[in-house]
CSV table of N, CA and C in Angstrom, one decimal:
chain,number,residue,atom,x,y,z
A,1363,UNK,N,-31.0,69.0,-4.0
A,1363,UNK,CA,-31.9,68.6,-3.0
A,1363,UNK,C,-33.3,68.3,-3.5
A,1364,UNK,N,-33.9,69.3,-4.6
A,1364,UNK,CA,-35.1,68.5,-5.2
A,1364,UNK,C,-35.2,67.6,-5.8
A,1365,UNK,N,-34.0,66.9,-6.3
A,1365,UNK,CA,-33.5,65.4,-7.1
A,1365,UNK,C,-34.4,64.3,-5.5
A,1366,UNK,N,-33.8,65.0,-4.2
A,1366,UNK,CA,-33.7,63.6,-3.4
A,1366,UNK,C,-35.6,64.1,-2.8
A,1367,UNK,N,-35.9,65.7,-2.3
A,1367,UNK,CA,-36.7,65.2,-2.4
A,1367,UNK,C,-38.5,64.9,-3.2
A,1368,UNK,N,-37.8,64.7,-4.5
A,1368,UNK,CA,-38.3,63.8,-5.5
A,1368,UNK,C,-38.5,62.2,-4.9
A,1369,UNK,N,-37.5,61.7,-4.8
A,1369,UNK,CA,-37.1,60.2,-4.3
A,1369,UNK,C,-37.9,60.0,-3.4
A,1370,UNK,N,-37.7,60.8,-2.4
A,1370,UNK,CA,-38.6,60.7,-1.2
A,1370,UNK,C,-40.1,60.7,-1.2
A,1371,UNK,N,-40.6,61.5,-2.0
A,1371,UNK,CA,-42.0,61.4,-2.1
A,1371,UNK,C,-42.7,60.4,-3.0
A,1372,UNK,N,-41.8,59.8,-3.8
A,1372,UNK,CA,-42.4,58.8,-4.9
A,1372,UNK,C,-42.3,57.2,-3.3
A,1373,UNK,N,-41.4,57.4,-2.8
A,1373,UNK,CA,-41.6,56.6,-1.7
A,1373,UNK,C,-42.6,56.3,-0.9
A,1374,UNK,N,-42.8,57.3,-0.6
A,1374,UNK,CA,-44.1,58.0,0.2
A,1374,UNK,C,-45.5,57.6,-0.6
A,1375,UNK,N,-45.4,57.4,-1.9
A,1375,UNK,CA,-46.5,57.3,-2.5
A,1375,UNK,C,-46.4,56.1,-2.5
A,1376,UNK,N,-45.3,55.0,-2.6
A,1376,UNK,CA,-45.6,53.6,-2.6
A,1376,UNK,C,-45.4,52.6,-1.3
A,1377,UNK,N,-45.5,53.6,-0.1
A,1377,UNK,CA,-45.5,52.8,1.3
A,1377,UNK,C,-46.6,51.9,1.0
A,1378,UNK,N,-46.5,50.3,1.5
A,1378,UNK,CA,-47.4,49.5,1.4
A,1378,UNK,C,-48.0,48.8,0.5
A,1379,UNK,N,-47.5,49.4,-0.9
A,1379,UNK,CA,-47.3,48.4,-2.0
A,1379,UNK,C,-46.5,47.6,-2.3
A,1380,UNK,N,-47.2,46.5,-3.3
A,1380,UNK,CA,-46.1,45.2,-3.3
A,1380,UNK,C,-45.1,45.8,-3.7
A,1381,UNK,N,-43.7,44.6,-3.5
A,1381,UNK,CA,-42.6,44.9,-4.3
A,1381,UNK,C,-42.4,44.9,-5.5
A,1382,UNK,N,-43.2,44.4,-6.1
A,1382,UNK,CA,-43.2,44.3,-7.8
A,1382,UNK,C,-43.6,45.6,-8.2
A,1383,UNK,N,-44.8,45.8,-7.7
A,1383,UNK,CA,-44.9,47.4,-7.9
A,1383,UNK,C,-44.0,48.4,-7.3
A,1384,UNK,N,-43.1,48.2,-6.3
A,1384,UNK,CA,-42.4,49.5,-6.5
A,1384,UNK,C,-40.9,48.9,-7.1
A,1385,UNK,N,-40.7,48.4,-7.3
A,1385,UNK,CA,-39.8,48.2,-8.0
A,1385,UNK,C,-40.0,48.7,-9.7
A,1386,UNK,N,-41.0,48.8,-10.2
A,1386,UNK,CA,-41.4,49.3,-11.5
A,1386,UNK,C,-41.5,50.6,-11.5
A,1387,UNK,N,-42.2,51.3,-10.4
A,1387,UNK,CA,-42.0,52.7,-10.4
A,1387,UNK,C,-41.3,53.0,-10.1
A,1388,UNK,N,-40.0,52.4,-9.6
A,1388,UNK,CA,-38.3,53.2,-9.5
A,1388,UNK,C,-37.9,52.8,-10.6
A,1389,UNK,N,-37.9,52.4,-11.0
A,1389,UNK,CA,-37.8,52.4,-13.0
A,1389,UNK,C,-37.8,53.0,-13.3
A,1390,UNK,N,-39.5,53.3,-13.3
A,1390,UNK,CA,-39.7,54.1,-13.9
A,1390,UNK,C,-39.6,56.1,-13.9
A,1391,UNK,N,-39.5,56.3,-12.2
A,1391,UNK,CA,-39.5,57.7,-12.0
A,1391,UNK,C,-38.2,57.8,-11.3
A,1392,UNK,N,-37.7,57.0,-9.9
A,1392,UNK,CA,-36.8,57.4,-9.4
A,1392,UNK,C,-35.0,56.9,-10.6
A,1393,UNK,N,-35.3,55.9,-11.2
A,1393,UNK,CA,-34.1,55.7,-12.4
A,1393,UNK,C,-33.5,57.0,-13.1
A,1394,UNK,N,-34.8,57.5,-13.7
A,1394,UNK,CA,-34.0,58.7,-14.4
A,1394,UNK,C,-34.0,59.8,-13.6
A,1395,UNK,N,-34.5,60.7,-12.1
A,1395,UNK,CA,-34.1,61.1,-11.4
A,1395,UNK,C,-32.3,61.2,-10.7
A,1396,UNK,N,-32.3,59.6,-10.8
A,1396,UNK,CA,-31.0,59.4,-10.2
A,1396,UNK,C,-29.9,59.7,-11.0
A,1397,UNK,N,-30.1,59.5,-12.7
A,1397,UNK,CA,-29.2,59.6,-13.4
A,1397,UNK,C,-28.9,60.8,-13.8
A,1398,UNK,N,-30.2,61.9,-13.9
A,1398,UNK,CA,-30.1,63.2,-13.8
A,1398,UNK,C,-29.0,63.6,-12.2
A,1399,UNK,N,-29.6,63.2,-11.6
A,1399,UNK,CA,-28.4,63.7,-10.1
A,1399,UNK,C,-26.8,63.3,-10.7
A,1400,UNK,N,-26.7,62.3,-10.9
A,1400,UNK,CA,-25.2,61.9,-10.9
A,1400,UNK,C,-24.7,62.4,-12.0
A,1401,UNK,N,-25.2,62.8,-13.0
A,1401,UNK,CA,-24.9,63.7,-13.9
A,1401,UNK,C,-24.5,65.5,-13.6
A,1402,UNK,N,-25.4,65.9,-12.6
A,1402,UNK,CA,-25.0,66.8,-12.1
A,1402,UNK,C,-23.8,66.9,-11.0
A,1403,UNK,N,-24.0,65.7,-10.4
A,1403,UNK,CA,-22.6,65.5,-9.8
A,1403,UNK,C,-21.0,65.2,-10.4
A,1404,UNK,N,-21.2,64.8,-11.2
A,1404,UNK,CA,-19.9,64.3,-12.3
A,1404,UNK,C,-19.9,66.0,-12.7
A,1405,UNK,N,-20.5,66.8,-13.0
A,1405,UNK,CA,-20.1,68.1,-13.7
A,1405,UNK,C,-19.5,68.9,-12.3
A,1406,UNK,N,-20.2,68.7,-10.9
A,1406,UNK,CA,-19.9,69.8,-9.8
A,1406,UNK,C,-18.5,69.2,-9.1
A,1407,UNK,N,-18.2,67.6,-9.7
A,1407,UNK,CA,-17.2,67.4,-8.3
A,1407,UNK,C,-15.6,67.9,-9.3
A,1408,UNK,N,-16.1,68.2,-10.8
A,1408,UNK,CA,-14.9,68.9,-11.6
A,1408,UNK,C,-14.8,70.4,-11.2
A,1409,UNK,N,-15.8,71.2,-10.5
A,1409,UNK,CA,-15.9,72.8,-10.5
A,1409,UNK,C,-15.7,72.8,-9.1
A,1410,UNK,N,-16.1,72.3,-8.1
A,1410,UNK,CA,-15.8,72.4,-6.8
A,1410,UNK,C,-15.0,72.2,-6.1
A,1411,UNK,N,-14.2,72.7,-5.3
A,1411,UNK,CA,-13.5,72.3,-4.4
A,1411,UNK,C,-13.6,71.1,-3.2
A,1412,UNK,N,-12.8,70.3,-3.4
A,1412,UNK,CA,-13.0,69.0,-2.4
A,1412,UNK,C,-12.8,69.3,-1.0
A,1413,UNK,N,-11.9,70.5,-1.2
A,1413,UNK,CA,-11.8,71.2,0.8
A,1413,UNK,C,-13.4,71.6,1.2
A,1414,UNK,N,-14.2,72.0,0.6
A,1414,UNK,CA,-15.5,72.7,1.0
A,1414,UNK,C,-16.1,71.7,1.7
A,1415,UNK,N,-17.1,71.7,2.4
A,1415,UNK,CA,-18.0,70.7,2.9
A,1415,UNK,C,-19.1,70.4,1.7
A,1416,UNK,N,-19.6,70.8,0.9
A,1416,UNK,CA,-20.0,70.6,-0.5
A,1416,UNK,C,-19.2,69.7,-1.4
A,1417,UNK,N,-17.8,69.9,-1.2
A,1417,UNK,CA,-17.1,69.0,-2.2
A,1417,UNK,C,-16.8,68.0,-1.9
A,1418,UNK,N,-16.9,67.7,-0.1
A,1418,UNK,CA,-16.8,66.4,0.0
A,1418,UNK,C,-17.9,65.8,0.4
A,1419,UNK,N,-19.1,66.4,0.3
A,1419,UNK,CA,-20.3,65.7,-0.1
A,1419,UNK,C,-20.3,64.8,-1.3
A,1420,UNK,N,-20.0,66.0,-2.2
A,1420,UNK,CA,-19.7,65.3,-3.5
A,1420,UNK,C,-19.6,64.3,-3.8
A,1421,UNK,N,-17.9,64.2,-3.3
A,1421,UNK,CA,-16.9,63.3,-3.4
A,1421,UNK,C,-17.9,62.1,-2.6
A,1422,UNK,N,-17.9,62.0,-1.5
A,1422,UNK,CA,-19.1,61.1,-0.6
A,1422,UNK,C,-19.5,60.3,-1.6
A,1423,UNK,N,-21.2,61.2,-1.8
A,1423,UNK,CA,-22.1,60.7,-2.5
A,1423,UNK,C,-21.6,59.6,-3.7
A,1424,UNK,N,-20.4,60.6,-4.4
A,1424,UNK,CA,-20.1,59.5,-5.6
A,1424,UNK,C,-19.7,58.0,-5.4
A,1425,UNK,N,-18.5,58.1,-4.4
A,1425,UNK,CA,-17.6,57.5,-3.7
A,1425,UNK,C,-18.9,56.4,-3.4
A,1426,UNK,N,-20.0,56.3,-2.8
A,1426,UNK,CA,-20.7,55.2,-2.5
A,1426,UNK,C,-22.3,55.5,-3.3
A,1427,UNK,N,-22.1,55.7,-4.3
A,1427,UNK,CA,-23.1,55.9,-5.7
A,1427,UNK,C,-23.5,54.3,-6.1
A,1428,UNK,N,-22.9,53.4,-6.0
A,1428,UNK,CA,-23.0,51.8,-6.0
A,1428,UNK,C,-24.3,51.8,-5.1
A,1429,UNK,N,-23.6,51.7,-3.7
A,1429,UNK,CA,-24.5,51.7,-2.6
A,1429,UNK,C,-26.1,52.5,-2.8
A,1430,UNK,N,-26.0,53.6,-2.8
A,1430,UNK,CA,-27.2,54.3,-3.3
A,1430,UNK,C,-28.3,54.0,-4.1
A,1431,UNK,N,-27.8,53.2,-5.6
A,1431,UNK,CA,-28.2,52.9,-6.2
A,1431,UNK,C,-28.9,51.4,-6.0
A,1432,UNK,N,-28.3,50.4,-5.1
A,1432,UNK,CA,-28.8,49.3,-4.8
A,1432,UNK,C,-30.5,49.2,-4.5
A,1433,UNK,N,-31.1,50.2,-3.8
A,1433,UNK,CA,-32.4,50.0,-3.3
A,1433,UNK,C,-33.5,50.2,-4.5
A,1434,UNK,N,-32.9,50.4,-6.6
A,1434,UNK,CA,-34.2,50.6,-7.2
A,1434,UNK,C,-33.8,49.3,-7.8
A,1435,UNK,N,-33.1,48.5,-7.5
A,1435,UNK,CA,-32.9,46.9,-7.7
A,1435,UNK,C,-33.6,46.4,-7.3
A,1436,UNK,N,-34.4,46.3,-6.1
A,1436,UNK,CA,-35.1,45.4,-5.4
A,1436,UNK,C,-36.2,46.2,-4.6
A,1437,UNK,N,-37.5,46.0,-4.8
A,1437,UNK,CA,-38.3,46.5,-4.7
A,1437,UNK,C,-38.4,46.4,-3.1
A,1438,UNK,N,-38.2,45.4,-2.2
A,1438,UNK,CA,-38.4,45.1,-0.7
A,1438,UNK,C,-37.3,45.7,-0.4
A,1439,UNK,N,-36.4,46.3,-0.8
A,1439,UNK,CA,-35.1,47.4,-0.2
A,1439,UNK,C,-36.1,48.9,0.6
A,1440,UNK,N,-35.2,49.4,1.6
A,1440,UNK,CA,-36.0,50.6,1.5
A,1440,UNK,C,-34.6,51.8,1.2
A,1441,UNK,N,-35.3,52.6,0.8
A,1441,UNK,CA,-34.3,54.0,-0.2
A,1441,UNK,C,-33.2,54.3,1.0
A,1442,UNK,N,-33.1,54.4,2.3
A,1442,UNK,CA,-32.5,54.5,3.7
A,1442,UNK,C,-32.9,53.7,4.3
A,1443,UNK,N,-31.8,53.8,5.4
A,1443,UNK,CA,-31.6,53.2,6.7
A,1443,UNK,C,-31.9,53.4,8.0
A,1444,UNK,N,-32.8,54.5,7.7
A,1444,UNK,CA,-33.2,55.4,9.0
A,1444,UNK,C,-33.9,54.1,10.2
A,1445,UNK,N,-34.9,52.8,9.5
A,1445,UNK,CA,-35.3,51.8,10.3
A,1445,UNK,C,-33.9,51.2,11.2
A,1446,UNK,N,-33.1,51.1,10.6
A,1446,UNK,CA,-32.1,50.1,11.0
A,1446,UNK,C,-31.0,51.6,12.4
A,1447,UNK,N,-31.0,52.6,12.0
A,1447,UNK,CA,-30.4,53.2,12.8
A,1447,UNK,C,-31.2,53.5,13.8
A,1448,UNK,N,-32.8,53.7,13.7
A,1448,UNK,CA,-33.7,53.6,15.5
A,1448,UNK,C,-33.3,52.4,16.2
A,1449,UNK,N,-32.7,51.2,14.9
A,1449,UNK,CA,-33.1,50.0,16.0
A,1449,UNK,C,-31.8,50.2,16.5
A,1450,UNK,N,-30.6,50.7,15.9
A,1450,UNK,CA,-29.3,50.5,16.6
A,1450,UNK,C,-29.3,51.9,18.0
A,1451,UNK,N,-29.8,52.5,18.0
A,1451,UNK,CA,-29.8,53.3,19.0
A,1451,UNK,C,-30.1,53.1,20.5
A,1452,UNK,N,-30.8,51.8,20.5
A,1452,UNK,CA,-30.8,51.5,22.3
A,1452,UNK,C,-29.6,50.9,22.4
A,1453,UNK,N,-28.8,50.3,21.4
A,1453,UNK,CA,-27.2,49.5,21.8
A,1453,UNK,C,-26.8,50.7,21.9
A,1454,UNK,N,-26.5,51.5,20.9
A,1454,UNK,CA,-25.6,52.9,21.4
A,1454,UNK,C,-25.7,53.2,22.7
A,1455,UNK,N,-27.0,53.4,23.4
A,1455,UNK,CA,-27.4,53.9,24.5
A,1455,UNK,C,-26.8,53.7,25.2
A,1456,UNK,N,-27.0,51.7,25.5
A,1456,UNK,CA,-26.5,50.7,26.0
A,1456,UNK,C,-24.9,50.7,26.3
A,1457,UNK,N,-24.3,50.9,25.4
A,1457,UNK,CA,-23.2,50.8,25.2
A,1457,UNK,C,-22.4,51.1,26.5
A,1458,UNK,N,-22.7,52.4,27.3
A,1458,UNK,CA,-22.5,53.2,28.5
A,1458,UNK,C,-22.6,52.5,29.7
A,1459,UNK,N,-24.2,51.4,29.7
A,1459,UNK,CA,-24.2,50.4,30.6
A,1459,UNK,C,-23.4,49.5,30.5
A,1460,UNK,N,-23.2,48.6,29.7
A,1460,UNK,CA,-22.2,47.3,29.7
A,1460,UNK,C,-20.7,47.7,30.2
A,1461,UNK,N,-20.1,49.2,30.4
A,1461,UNK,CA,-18.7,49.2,31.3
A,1461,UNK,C,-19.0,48.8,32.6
A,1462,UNK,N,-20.4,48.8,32.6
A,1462,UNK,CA,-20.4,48.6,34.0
A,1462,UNK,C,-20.3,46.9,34.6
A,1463,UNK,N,-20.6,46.0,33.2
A,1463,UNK,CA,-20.9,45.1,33.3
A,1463,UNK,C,-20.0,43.6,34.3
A,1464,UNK,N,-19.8,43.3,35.3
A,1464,UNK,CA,-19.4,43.0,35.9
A,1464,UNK,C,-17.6,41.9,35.0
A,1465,UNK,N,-18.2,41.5,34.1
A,1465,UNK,CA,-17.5,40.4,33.3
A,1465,UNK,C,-18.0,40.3,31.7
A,1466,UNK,N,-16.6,40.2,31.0
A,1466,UNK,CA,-17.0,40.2,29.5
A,1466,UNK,C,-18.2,39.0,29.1
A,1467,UNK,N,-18.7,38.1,29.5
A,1467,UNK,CA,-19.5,37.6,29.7
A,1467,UNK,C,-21.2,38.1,30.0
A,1468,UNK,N,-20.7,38.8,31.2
A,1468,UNK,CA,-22.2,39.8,31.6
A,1468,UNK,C,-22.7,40.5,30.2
A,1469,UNK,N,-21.7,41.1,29.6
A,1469,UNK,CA,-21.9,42.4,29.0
A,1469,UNK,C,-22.4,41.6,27.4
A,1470,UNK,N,-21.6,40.5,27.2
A,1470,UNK,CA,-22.5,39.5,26.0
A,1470,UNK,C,-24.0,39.2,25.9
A,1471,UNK,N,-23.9,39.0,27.0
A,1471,UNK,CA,-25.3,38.5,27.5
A,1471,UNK,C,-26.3,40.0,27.4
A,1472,UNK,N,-25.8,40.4,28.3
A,1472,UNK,CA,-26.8,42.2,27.9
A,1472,UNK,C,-26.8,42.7,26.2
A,1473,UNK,N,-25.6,42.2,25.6
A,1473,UNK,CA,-25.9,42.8,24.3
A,1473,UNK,C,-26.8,41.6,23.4
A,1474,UNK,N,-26.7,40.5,24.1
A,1474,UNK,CA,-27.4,39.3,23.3
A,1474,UNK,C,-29.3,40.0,23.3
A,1475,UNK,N,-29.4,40.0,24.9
A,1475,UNK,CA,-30.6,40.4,25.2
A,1475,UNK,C,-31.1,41.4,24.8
A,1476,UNK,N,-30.6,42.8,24.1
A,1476,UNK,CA,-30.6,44.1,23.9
A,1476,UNK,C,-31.4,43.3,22.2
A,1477,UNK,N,-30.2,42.9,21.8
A,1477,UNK,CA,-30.9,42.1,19.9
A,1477,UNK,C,-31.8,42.0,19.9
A,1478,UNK,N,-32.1,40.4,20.9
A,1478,UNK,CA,-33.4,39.9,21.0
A,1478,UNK,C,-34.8,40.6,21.0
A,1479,UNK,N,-34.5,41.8,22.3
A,1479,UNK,CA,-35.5,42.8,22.4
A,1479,UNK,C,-35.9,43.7,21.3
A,1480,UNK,N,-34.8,43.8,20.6
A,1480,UNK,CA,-35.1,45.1,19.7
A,1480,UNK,C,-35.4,44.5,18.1
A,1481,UNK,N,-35.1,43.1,18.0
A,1481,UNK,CA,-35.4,42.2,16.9
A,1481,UNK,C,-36.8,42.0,16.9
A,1482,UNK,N,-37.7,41.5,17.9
A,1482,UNK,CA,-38.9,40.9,18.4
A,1482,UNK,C,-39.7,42.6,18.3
A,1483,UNK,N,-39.2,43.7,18.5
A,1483,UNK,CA,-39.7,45.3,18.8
A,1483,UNK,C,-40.1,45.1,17.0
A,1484,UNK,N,-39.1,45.1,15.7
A,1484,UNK,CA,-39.2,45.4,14.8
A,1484,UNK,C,-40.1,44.5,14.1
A,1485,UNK,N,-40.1,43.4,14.5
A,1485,UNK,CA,-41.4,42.4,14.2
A,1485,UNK,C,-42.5,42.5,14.6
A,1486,UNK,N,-43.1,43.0,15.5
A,1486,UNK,CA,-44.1,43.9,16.1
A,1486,UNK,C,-44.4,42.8,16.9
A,1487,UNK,N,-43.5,42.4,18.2
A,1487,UNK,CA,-43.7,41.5,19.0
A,1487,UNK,C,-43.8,42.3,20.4
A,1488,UNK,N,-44.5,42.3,21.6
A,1488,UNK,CA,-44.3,42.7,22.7
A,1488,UNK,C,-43.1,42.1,23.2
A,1489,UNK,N,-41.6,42.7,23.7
A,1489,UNK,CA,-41.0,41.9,24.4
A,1489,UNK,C,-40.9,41.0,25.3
A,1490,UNK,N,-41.4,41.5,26.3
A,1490,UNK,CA,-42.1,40.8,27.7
A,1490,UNK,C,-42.7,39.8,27.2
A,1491,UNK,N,-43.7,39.8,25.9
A,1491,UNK,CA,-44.5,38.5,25.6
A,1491,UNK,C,-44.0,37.7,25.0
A,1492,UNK,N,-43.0,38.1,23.8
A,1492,UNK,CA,-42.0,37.3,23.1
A,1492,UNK,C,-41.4,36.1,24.0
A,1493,UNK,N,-40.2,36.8,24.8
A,1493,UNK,CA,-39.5,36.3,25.9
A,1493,UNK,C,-40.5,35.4,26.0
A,1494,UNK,N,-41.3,35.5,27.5
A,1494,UNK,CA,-42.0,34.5,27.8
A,1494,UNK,C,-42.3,33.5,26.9
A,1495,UNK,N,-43.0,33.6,25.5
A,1495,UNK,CA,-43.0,32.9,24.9
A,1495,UNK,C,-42.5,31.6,24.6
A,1496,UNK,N,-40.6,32.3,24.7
A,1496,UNK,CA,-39.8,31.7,24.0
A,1496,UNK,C,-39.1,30.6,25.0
A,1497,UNK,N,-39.4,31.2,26.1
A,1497,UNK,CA,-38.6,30.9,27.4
A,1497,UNK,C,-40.1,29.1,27.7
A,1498,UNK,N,-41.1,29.5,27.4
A,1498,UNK,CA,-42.0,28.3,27.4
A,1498,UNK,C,-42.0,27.5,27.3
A,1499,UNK,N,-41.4,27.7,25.4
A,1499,UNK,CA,-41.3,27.2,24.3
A,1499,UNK,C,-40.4,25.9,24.8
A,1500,UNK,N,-39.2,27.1,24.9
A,1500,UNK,CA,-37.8,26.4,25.0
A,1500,UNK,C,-37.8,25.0,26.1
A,1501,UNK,N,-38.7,25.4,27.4
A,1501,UNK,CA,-38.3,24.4,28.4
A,1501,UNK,C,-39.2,23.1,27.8
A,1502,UNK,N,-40.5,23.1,27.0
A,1502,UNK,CA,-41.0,22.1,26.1
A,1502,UNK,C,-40.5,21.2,24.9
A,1503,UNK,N,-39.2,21.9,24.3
A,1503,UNK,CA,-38.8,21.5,23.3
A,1503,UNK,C,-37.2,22.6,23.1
A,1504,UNK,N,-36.4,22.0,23.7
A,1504,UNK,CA,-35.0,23.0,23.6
A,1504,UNK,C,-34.2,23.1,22.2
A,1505,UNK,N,-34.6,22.6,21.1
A,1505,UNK,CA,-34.4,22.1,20.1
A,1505,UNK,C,-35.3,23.0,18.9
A,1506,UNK,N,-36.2,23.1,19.4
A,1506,UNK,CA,-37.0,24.0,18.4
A,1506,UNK,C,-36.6,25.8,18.4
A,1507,UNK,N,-35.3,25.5,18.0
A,1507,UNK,CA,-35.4,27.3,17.7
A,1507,UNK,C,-35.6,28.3,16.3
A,1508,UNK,N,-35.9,27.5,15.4
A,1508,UNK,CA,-36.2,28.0,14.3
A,1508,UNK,C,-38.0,28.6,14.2
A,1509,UNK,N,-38.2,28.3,14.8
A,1509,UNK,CA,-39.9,28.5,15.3
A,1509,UNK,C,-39.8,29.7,15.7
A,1510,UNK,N,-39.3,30.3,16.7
A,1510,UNK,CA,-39.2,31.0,17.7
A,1510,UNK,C,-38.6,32.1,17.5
A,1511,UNK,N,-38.0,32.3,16.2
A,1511,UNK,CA,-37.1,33.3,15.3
A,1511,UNK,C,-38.3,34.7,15.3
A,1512,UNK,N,-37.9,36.0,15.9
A,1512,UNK,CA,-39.4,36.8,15.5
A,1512,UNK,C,-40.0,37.1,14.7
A,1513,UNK,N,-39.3,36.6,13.4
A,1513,UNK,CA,-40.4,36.8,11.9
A,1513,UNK,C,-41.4,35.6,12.1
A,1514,UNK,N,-41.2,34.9,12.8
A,1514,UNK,CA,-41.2,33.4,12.7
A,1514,UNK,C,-42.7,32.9,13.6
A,1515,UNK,N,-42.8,33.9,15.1
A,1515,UNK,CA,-43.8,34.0,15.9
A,1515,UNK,C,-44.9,34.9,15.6
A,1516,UNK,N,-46.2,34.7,15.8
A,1516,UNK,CA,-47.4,34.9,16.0
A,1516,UNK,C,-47.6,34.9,16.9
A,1517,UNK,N,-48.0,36.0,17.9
A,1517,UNK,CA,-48.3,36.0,19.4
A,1517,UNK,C,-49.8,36.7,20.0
A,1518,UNK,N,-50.5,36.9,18.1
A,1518,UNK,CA,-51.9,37.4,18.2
A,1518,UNK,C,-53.1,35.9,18.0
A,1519,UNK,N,-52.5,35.1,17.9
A,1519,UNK,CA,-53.3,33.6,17.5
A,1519,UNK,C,-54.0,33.7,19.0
């Protein structure tokens, strides 16, 4: 647990720096952290039992050690997914509503809408103002949807 949180605080220390720069300090600090971990794991998943909940952590962790290791490759990676699982949580929510949804159609559309909203949320767009925005946009030019993409809009101009 002090291997990860190690990881975590060198993270912490590079919130908001460029990618080049953190991509050099996971080189340089989180690289040999990691290697030190998987080394201790190659020795515990031979001494432990894979019935234990410890041994199939283990087993886990190694089993998707590829994956793990992907985010000190690219400095614009982040170490987790914790962003990506807040944003899946209003569909989870959701999920409960759309049985209700009158037609497999309805419930597309509510899950289309749910994206939109929570795509435009992670871009730091007001929904309500997004929408509008787009809905403007669109009756001026129905053609221009590359503009309109939320990375893509500015709604503080």
């Amino acid at each position: 647990m002090n291997h990860i949180k190690k990881l975590y605080r060198l993270e912490i220390k590079l919130k908001g720096k460029p990618a080049a720069e953190k991509y050099q300090q996971r080189q340089k600090v989180a690289v040999p952290l990691l290697n030190t971990l998987k080394e201790w794991l190659d020795k515990a998943v031979m001494r432990i039992s894979p019935k234990t909940k410890l041994g199939e952590a283990i087993s886990y962790t190694l089993n998707q050690w590829p994956k793990l290791m992907r985010y000190i490759e690219d400095g614009r990676l982040s170490i987790d997914n914790n962003r990506a699982e807040r944003t899946v949580k209003p569909f989870v929510v959701g999920r409960k509503n759309w049985m209700f949804s009158n037609t497999a159609s309805g419930a597309q559309a509510s899950a289309v809408l749910y994206s939109i909203i929570e795509t435009a949320k992670v871009n730091g767009l007001m929904p309500f103002d997004y929408i509008n925005h787009c809905l403007t946009q669109l009756a001026i030019d129905p053609n221009e949807v590359e503009s309109l993409l939320p990375w893509n809009v500015n709604l503080n101009v």
